[in-house]
PDB file of C-alpha atoms in Angstrom:
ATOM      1  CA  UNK A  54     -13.490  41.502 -53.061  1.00 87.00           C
ATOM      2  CA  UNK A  55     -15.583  45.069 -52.318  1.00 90.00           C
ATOM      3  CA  UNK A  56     -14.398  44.246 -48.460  1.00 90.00           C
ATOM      4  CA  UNK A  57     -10.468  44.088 -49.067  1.00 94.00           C
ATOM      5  CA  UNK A  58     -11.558  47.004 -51.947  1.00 93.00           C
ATOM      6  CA  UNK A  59     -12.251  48.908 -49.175  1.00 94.00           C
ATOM      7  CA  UNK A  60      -9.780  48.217 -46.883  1.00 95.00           C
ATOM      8  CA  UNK A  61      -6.543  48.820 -49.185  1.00 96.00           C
ATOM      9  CA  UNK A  62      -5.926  50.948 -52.108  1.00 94.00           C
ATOM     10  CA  UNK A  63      -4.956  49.061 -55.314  1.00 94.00           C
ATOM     11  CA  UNK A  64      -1.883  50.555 -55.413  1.00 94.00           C
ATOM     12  CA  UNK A  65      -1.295  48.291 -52.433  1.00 95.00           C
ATOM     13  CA  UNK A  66      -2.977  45.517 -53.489  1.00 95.00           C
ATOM     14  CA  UNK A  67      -1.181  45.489 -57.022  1.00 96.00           C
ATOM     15  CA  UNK A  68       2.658  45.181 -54.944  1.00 96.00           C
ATOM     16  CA  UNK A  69       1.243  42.709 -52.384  1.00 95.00           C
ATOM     17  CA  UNK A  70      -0.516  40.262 -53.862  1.00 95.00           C
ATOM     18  CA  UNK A  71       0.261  38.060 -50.901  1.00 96.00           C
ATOM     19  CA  UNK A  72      -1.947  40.556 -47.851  1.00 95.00           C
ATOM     20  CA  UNK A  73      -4.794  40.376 -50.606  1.00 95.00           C
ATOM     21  CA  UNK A  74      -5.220  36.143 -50.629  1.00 96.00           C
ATOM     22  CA  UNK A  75      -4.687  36.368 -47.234  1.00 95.00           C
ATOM     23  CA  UNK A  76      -7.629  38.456 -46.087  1.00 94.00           C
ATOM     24  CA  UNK A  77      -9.873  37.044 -49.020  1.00 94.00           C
ATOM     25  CA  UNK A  78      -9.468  33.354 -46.990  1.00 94.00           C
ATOM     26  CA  UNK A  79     -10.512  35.035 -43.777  1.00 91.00           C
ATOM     27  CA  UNK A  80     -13.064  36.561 -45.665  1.00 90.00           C
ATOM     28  CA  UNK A  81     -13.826  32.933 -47.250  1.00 90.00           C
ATOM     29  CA  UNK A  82     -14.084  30.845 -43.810  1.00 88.00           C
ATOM     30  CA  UNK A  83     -15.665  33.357 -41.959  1.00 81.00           C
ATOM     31  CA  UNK A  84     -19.258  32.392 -39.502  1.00 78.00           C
ATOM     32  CA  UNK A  85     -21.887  34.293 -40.725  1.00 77.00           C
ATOM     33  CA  UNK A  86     -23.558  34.340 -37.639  1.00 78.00           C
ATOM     34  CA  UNK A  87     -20.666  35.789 -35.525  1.00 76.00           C
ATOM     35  CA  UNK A  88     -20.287  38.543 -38.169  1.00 75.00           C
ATOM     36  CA  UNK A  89     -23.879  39.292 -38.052  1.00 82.00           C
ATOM     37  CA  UNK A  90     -23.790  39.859 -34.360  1.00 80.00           C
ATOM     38  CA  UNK A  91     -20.794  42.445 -34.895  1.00 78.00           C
ATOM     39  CA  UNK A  92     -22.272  44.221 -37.566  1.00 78.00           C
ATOM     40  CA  UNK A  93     -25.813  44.507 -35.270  1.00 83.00           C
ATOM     41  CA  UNK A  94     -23.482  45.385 -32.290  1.00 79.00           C
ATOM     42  CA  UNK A  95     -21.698  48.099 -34.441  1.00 77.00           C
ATOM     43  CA  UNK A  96     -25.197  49.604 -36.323  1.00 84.00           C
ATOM     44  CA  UNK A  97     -26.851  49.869 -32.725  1.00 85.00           C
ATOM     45  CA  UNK A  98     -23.792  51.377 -31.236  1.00 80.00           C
ATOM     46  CA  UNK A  99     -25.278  55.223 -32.029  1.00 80.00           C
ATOM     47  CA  UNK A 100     -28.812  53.833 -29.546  1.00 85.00           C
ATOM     48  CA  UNK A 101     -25.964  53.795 -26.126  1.00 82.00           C
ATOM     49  CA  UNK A 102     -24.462  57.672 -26.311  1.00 81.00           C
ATOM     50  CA  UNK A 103     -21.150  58.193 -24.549  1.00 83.00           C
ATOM     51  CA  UNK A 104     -20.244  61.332 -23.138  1.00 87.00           C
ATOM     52  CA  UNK A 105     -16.862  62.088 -24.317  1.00 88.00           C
ATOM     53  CA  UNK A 106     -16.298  65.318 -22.570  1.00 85.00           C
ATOM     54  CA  UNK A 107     -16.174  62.773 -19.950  1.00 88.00           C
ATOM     55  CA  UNK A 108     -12.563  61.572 -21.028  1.00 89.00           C
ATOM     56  CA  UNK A 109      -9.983  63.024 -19.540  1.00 86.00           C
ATOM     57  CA  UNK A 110      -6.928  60.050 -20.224  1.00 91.00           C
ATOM     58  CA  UNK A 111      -4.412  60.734 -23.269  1.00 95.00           C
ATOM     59  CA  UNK A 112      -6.115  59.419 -26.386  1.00 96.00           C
ATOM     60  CA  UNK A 113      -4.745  59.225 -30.146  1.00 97.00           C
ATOM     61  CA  UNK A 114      -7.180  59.386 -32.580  1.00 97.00           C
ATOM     62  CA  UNK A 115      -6.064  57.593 -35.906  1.00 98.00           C
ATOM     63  CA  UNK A 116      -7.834  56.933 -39.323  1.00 97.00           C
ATOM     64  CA  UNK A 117      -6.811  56.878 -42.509  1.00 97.00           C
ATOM     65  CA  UNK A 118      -6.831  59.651 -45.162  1.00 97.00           C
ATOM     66  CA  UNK A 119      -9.166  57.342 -47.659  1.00 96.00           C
ATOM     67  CA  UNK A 120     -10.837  55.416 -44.974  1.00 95.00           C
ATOM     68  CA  UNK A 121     -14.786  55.406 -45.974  1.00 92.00           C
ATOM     69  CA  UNK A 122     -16.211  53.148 -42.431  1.00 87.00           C
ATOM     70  CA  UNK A 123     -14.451  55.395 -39.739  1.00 89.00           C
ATOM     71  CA  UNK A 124     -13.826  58.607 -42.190  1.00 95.00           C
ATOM     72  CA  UNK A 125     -11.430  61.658 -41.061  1.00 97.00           C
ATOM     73  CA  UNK A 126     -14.592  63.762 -40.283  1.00 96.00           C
ATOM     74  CA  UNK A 127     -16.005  61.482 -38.136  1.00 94.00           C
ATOM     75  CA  UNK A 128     -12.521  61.603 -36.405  1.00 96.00           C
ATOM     76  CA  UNK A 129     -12.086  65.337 -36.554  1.00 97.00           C
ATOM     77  CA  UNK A 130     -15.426  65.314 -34.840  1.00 94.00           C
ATOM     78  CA  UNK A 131     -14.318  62.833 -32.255  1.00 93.00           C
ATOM     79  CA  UNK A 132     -11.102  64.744 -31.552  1.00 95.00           C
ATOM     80  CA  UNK A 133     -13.345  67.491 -30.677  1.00 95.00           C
ATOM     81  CA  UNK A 134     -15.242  66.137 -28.476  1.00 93.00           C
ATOM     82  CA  UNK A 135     -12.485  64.356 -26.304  1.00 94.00           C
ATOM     83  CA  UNK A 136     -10.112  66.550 -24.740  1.00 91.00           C
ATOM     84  CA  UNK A 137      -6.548  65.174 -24.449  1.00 91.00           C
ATOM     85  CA  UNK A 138      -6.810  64.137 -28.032  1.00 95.00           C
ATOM     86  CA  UNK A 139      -4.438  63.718 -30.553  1.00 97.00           C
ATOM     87  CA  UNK A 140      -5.470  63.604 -34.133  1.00 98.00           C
ATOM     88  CA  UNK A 141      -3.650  61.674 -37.017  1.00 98.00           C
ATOM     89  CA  UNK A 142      -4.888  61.038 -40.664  1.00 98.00           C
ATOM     90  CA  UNK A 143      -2.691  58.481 -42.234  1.00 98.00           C
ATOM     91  CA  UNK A 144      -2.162  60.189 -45.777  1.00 97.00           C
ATOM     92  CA  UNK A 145      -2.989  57.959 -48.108  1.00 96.00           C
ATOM     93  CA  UNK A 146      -4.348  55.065 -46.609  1.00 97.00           C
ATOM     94  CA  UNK A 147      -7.463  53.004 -45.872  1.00 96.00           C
ATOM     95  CA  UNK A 148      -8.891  51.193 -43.202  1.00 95.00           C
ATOM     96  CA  UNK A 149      -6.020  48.701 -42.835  1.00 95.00           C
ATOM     97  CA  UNK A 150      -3.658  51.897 -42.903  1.00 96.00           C
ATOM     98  CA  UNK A 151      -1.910  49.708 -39.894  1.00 94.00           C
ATOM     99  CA  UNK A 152      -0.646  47.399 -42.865  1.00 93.00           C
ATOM    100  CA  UNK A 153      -0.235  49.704 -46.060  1.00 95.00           C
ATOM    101  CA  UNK A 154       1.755  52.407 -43.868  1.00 96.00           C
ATOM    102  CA  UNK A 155       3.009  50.193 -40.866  1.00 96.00           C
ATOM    103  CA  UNK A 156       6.034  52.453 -40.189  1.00 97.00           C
ATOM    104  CA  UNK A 157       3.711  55.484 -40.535  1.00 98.00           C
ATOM    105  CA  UNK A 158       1.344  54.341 -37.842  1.00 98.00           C
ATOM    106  CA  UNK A 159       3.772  52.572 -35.672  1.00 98.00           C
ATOM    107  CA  UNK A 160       5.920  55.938 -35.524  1.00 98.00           C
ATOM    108  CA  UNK A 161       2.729  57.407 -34.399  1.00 98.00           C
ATOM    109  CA  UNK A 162       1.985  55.822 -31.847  1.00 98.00           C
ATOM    110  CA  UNK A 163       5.141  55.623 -30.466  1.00 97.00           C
ATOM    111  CA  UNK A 164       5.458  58.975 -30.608  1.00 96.00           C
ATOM    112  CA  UNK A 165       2.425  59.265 -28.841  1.00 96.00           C
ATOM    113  CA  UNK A 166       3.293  57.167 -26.445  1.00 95.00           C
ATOM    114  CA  UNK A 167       6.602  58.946 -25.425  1.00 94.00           C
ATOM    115  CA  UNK A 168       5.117  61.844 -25.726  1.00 91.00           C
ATOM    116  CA  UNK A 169       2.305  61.187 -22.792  1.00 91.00           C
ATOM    117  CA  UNK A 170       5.020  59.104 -20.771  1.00 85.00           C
ATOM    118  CA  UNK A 171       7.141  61.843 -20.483  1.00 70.00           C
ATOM    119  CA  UNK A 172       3.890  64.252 -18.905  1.00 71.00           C
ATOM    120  CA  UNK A 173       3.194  61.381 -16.439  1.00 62.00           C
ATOM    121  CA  UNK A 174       6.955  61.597 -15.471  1.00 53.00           C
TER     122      UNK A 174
END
């Protein structure tokens, strides 16, 4: 429960009860173990340092507003440091912002998309 919680806003939740039940049995019938070993892979990712002045290719940059893992100031900081970057905050979303404001995101992206295939061009 604090997982999906965390991952969609009740308003969400409340209107599709249907994403909720289906994330809670993934939740259910998930291995421990493999979800340990992401978690430790994740926690020890700040020990290997990437340069990100380093990046040079087209890169969107996409969180959402409420998010509280991946939070807009950790992506404000990341668009800083990469240069090419685009920067989008889905407004009022969480971390599954790709399923409370699909059409949000999507247009995004595809707007991102077009908008780097037409420099390449």
């Amino acid at each position: 429960n604090d997982s999906i919680n965390r991952w969609f806003n009740s308003e969400y939740l409340e209107k599709n009860p249907d994403v909720y039940n289906y994330f809670y049995n993934i939740l259910q019938k998930k291995n421990n173990e493999d979800f340990l070993s992401a978690y430790k892979l994740f926690v020890e990712s700040d020990n290997y340092a990437l340069n990100f002045s380093n990046f040079n290719m087209p890169t969107l940059i996409m969180t959402g507003e409420n998010e509280v893992g991946s939070t807009p100031n950790m992506s404000k900081k990341l668009h800083q440091e990469i240069n090419n970057s685009k920067l989008y905050i889905v407004p009022n979303a969480k971390h599954m912002a790709t399923y409370e404001k699909a059409s949000d995101v999507n247009l995004q992206i595809s707007k991102f998309l077009y908008e780097n295939e037409s420099k390449s061009l």
